[in-house]
Coordinates of C-alpha atoms in Angstrom, one line a residue:
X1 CA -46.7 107.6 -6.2
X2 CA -46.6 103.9 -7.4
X3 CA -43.1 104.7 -8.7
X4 CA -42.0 106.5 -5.5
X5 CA -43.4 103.6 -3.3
X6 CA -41.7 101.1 -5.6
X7 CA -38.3 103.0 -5.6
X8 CA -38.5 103.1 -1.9
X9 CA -39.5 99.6 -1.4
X10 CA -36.0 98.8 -3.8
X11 CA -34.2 101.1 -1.6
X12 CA -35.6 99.4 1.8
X13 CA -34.6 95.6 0.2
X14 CA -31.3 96.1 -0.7
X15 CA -29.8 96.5 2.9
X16 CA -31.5 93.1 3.5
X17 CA -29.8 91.6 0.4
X18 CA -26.3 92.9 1.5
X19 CA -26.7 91.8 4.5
X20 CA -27.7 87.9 3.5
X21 CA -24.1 88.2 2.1
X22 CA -22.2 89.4 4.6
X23 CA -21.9 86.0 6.2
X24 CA -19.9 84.7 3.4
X25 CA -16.2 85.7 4.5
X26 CA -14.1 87.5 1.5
X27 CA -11.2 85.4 2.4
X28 CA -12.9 82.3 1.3
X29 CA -14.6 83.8 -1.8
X30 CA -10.9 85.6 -2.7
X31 CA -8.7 82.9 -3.1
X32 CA -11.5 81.1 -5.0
X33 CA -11.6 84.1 -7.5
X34 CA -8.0 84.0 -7.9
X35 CA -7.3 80.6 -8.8
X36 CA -10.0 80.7 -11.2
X37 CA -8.6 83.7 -12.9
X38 CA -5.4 82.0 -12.7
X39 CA -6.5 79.1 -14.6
X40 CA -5.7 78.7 -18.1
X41 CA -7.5 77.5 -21.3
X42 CA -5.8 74.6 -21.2
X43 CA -6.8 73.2 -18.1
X44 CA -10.5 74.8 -18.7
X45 CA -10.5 72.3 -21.5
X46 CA -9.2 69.2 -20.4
X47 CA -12.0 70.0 -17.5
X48 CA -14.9 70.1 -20.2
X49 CA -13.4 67.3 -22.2
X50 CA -13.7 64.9 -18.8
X51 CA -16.8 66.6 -17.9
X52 CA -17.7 65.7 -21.9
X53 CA -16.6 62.0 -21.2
X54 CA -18.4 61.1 -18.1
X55 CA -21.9 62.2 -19.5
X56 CA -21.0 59.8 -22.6
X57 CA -20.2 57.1 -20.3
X58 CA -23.3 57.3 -18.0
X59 CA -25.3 57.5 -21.1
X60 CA -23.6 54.7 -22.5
X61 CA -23.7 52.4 -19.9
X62 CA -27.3 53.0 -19.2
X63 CA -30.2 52.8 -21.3
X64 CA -34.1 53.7 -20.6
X65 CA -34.9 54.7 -17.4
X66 CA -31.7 53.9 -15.9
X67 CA -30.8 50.2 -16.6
X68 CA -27.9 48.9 -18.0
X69 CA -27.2 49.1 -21.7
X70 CA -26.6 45.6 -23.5
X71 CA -23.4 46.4 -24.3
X72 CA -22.5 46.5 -20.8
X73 CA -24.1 43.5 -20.1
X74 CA -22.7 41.4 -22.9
X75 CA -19.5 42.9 -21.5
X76 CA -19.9 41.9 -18.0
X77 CA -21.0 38.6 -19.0
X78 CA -18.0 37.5 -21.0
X79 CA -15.6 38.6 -18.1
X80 CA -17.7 37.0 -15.8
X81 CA -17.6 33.7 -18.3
X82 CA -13.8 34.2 -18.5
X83 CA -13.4 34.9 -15.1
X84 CA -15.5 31.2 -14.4
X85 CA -13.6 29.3 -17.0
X86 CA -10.0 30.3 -15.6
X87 CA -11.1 29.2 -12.1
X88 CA -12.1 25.7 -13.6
X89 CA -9.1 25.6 -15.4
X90 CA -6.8 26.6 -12.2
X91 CA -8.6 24.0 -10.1
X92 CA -8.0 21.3 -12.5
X93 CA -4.7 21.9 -13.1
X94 CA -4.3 22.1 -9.1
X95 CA -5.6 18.7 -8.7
X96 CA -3.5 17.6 -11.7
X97 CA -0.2 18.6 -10.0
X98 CA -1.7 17.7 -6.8
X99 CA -2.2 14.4 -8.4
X100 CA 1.2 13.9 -10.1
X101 CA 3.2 15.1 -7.3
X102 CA 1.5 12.2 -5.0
X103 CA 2.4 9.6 -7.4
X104 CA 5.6 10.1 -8.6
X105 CA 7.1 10.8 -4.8
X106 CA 5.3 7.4 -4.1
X107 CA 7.4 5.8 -6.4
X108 CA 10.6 7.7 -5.3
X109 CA 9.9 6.3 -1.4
X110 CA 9.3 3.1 -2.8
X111 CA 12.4 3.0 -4.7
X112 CA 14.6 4.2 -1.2
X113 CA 13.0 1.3 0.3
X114 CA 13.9 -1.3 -1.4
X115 CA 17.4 0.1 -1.6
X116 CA 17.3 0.5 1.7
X117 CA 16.5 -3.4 2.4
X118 CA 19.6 -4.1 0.5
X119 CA 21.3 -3.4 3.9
X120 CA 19.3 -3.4 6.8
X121 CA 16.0 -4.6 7.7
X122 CA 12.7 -1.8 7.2
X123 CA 11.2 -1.4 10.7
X124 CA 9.5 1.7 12.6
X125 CA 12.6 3.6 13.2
X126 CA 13.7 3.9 9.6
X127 CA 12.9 7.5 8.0
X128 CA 12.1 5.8 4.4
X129 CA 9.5 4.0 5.7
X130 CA 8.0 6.9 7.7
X131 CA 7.8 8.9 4.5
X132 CA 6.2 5.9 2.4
X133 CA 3.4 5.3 5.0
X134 CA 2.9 9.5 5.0
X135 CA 2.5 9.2 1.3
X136 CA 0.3 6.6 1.2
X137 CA -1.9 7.9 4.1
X138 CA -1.8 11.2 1.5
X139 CA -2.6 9.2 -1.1
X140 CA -5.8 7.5 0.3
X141 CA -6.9 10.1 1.9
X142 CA -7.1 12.7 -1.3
X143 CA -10.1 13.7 -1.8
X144 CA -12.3 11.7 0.4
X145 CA -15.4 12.7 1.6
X146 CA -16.6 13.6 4.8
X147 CA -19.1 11.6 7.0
X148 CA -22.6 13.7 7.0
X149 CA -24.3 13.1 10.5
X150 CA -27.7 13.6 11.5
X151 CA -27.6 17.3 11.7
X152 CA -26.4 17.6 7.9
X153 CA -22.9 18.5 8.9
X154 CA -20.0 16.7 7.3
X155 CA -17.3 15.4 10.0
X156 CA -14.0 14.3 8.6
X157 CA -13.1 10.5 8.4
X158 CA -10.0 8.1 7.6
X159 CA -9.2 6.3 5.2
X160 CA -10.0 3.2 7.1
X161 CA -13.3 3.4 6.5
X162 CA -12.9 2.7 2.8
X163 CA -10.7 0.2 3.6
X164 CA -12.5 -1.7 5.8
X165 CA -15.3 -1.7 3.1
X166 CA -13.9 -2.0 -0.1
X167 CA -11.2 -4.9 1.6
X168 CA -13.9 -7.5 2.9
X169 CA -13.3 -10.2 0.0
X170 CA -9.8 -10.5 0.0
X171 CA -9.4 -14.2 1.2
X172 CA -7.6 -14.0 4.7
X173 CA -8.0 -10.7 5.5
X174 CA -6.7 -8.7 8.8
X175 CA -9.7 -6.4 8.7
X176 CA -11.5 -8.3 11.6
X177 CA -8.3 -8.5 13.6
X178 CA -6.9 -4.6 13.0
X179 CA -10.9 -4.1 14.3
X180 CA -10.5 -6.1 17.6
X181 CA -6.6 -4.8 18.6
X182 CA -7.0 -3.3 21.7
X183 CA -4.3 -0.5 22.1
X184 CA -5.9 0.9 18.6
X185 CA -8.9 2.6 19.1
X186 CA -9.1 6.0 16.3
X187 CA -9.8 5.0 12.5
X188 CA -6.7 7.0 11.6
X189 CA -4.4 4.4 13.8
X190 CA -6.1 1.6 12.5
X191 CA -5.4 2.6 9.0
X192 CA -1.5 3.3 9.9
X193 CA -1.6 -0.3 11.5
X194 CA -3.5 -1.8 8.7
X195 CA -0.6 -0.4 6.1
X196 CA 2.0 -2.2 8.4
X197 CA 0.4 -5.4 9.1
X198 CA -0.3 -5.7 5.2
X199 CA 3.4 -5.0 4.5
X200 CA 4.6 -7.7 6.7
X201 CA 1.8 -10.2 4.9
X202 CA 3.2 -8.8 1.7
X203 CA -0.7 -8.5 0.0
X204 CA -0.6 -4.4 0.4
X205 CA -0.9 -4.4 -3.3
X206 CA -3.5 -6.8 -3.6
X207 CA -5.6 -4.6 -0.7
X208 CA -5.1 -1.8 -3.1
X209 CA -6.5 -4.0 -6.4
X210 CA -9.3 -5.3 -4.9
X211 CA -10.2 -1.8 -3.5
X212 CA -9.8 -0.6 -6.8
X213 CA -11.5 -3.1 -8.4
X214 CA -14.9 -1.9 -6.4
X215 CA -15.6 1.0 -8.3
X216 CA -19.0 1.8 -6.7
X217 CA -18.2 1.7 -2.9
X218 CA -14.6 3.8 -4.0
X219 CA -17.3 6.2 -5.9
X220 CA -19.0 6.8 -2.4
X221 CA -16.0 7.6 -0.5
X222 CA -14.2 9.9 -3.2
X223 CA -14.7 13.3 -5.2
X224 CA -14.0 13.6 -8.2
X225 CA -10.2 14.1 -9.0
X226 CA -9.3 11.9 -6.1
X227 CA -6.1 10.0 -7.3
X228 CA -8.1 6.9 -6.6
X229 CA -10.5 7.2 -9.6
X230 CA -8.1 8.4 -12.3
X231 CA -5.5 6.8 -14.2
X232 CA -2.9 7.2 -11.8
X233 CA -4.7 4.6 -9.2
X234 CA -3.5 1.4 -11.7
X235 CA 0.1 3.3 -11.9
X236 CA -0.1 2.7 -7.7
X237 CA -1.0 -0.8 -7.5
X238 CA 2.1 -1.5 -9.7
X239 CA 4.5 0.4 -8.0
X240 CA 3.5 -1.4 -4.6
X241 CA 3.7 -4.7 -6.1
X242 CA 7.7 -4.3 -5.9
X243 CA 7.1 -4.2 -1.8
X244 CA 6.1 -7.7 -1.6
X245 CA 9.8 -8.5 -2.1
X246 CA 10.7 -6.9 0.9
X247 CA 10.7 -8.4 4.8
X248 CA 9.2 -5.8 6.9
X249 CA 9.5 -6.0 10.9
X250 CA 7.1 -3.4 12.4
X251 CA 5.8 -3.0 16.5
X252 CA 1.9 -2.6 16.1
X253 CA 2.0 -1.3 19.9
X254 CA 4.5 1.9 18.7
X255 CA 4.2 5.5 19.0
X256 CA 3.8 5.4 15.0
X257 CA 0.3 4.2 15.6
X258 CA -1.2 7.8 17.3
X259 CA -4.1 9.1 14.9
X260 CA -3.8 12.2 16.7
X261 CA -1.3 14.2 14.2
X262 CA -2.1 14.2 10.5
X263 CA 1.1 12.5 8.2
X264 CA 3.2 14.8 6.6
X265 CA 5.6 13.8 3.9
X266 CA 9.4 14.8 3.9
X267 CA 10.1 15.5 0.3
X268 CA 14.1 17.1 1.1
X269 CA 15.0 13.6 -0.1
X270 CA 14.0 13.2 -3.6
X271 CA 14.7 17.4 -4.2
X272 CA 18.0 17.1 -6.2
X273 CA 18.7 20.8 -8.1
X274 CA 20.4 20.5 -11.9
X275 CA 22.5 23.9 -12.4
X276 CA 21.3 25.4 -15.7
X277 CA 23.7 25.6 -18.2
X278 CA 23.1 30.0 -18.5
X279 CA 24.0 30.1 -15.3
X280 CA 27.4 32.1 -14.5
X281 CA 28.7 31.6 -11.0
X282 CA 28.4 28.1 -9.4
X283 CA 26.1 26.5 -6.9
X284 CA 27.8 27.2 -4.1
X285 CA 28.0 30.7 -4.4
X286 CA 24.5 31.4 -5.5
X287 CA 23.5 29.3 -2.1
X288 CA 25.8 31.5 -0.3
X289 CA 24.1 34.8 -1.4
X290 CA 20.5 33.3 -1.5
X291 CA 21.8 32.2 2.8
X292 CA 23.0 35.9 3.0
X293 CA 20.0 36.9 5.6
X294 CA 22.5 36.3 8.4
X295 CA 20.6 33.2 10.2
X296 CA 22.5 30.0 10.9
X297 CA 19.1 27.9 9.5
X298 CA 19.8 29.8 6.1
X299 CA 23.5 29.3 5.0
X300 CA 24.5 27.1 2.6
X301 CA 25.2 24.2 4.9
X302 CA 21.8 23.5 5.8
X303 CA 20.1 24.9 2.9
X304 CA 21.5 22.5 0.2
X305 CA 22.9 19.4 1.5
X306 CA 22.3 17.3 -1.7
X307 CA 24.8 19.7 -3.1
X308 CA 27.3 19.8 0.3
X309 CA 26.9 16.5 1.2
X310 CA 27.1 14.6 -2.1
X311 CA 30.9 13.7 -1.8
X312 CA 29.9 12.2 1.9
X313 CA 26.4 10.5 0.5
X314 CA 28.9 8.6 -2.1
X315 CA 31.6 7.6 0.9
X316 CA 28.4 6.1 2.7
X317 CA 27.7 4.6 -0.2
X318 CA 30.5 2.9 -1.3
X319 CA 30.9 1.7 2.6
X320 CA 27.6 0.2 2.0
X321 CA 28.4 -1.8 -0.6
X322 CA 32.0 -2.6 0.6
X323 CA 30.3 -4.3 3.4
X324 CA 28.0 -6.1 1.8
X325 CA 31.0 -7.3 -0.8
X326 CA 32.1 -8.5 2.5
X327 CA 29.2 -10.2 3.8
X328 CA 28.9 -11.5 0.5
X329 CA 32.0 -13.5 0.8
X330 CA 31.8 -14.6 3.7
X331 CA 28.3 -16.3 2.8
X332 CA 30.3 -17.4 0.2
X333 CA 32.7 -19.1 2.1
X334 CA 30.2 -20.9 4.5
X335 CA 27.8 -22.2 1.8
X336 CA 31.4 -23.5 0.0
X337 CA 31.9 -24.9 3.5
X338 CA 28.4 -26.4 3.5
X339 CA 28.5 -27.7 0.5
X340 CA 31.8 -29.8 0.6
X341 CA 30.0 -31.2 4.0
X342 CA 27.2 -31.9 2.2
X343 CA 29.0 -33.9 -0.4
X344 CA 30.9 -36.0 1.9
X345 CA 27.1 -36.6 3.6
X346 CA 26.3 -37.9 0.2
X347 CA 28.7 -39.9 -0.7
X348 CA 28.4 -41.9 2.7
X349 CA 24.7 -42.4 1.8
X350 CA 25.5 -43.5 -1.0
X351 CA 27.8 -45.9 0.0
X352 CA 25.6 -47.2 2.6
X353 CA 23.1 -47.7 0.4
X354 CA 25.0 -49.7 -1.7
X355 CA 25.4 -52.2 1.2
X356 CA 22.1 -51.7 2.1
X357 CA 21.0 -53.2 -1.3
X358 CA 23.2 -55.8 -1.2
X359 CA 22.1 -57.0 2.4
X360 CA 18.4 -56.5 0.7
X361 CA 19.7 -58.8 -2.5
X362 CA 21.0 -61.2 -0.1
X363 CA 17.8 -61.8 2.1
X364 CA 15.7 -62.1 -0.7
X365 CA 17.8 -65.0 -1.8
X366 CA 18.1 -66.3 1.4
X367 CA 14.4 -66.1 1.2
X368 CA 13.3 -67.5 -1.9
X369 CA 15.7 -70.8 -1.1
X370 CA 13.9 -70.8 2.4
X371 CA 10.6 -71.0 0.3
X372 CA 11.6 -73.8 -1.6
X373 CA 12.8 -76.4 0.9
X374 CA 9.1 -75.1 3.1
X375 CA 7.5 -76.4 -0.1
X376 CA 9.7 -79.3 -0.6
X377 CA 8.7 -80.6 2.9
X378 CA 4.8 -79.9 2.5
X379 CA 5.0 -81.8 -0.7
X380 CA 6.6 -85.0 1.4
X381 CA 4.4 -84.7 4.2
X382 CA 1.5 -84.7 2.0
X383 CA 2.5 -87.6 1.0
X384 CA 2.8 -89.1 3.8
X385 CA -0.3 -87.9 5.2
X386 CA -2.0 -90.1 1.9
X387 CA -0.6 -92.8 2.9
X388 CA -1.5 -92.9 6.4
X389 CA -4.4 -92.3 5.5
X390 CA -5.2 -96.0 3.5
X391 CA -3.5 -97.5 6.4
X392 CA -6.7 -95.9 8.1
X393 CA -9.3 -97.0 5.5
X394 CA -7.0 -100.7 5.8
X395 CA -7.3 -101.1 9.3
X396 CA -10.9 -100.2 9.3
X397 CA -11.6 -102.6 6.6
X398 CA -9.9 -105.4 8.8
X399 CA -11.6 -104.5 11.8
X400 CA -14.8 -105.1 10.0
X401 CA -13.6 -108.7 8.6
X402 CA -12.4 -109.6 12.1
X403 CA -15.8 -108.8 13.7
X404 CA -17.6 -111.0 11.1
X405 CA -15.1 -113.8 11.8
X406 CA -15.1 -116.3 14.6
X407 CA -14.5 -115.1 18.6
X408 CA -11.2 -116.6 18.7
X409 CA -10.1 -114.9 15.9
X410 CA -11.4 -111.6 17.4
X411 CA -8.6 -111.7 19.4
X412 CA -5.7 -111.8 17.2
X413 CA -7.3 -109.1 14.8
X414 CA -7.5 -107.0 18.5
X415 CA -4.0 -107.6 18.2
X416 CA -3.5 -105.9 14.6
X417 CA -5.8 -102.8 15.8
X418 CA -3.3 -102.7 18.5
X419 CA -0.5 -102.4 16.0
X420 CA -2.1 -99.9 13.9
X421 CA -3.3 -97.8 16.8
X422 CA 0.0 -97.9 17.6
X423 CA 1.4 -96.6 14.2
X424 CA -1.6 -94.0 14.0
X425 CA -0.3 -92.4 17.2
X426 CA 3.4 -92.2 15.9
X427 CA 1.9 -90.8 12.7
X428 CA -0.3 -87.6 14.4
X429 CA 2.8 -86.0 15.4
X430 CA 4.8 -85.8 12.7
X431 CA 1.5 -84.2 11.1
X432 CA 1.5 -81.4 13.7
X433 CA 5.2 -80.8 13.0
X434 CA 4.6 -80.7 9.4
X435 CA 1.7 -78.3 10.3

């Protein structure tokens, strides 16, 4: 009976088991059978072999209870080294560039301007200056550190602020004077007007030294790699020393002056392309298919004019200096001009002072004989003065014997005193004529 009951218990589950299946569909479980059977025993391998491979890896890359392995961390700890060391490397040789491209288009601009003095006076209109006073701005403002207010945020700042500190003992400074200017009122256009008004002073270099010169306050404004602590910061007090030649003519009341728009530096000037020797076709038509986009701002005309323009840039040229040849001679001719007047002018003094010296010659002859017959005269008159003087002494003595002699006698010798009265008076004026 147990063998019936369990036979019909079987025979009671297995609707219930068929029926459990029945909600699979056979057109899903079909296709699935025939692309397994359709499989080969290649691609059943190269399965297993992957299958094979990524148990190996897991088990390689972790260890005991699921951490990573130390090969894997040795691993990702020299590409994470490698990965730290070429970021220092690319920043330093950003800055480097950064650095070098700064300078030497510093000394390109200073270069154009002092050609460009040759023939016309630097003011605010001329493009070369623009560009120099852009690259300096640049230049002072690499790298300079931000302004951390009370809240611990960092605010930018100009480079005026350095200046205004690191500039105080220069002897006759314009700090004080840039600071009171009424029409100036950011620290960006104070800086721009600081770079002009030392130009036309011609001390911008010595600004620069003495800045330079005070490492520690230059160490609070600047980062590290700020052209201002490196090497290159001598190589720009040098190159601005040859400005000091120059007579600059700026308007400190110009639209130059705005600090609301950040410099920027023009470098088509100093870009001049050299043609490679492997090179096939030419310039020109390399330009032409580079300018090929079909855009008027991309054909050859306006994208290489050092190349287009060259034959036109050496016309300008030698106009330039045909003029000054010009003006040159001219300046000639007038300081020739000046010079023969100035001769004449000389030889006239010259003659005159020739008289002049004789005249001089004369009256101190004139003089000296003058002298002589003065002293001639007081000689005589002294004499005479002597001897007046016994007649004096004479009379008084014979007064003084006629007072001792009889009355009647008194009068006679009042007769003598007469007389000599009488010669005393004739005597006191020649005395004040001889005085």
């Amino acid at each position: 009976m147990c063998v019936r009951s369990s036979g019909a218990s079987t025979s009671r589950q297995s609707p219930v088991r068929v029926r459990r299946r029945l909600p699979h569909p056979p057109s899903i479980c079909a296709p699935s059978l025939r692309l397994s059977r359709a499989t080969t025993a290649a691609d059943r391998g190269r399965a297993l072999e992957s299958r094979c491979r990524g148990r190996a890896g897991s088990h390689e890359t972790k260890g005991s209870g699921g951490q990573p392995s130390m090969a894997s961390r040795s691993l990702g700890g020299l590409s994470g080294s490698r990965g730290g060391g070429n970021k220092k490397s690319l920043s330093a040789r950003n800055a480097a560039v950064e650095r070098r491209n700064l300078i030497t288009v510093c000394r390109f601009s200073v270069k154009t301007l002092i050609d460009r003095s040759c023939f016309e006076t630097i003011d605010d209109s001329s493009p070369e200056f623009n560009n120099f006073a852009a690259i300096l701005e640049q230049i002072l403002s690499h790298r300079l550190k931000g302004q951390v207010t009370w809240f611990g945020y960092e605010s930018p700042r100009s480079f005026w602020d350095y200046i205004r500190v690191a500039c105080r003992k220069v002897s006759q400074n314009c700090i004080c004077s840039i600071e009171n200017m009424e029409n100036v009122s950011s620290s960006r256009a104070k800086g721009r007007a600081w770079i002009r008004v030392a130009l036309m002073e011609k001390h911008l270099s010595e600004y620069i030294s003495t800045a330079l010169r005070d490492f520690k306050t230059t160490r609070r404004f600047y980062e590290d790699g700020a052209i201002v602590l490196g090497e290159e910061a001598n190589m720009l007090a040098g190159m601005l020393l040859g400005l000091n030649a120059i007579d600059f003519s700026f308007c400190l009341k110009g639209e130059g002056l705005d600090g609301n728009f950040p410099a920027v530096i023009d470098y088509t000037p100093y870009l001049k392309f050299t043609q490679s020797s492997d090179s096939i076709s030419s310039d020109e038509e390399e330009l032409r298919t580079l300018g090929s986009s079909g855009s008027e701002s991309s054909t050859p005309e306006n994208v290489g004019p050092p190349f287009i323009m060259d034959e036109n840039s050496w016309f300008n040229k030698c106009k330039r200096v045909k003029q000054k040849y010009q003006l040159t001679l001219e300046q000639k001719g007038y300081l020739e001009e000046l010079l023969r007047l100035r001769e004449n002018q000389l030889s006239e003094s010259v003659s005159q002072n020739k008289i002049l010296l004789q005249r001089i010659e004369d009256s101190d002859l004139a003089h000296k004989l003058e002298k002589e017959q003065l002293e001639y005269i007081i000689v005589e008159l002294q004499d005479q003065l002597k001897s007046y003087q016994s007649l004096d002494q004479l009379s008084a003595e014979v007064s003084l014997s006629q007072t001792s002699l009889d009355p009647s006698q008194s009068h006679e010798g009042d007769g003598k005193q007469d007389t000599l009265n009488l010669i005393s008076e004739d005597v006191e004026p020649m005395d004040q004529k001889a005085d």
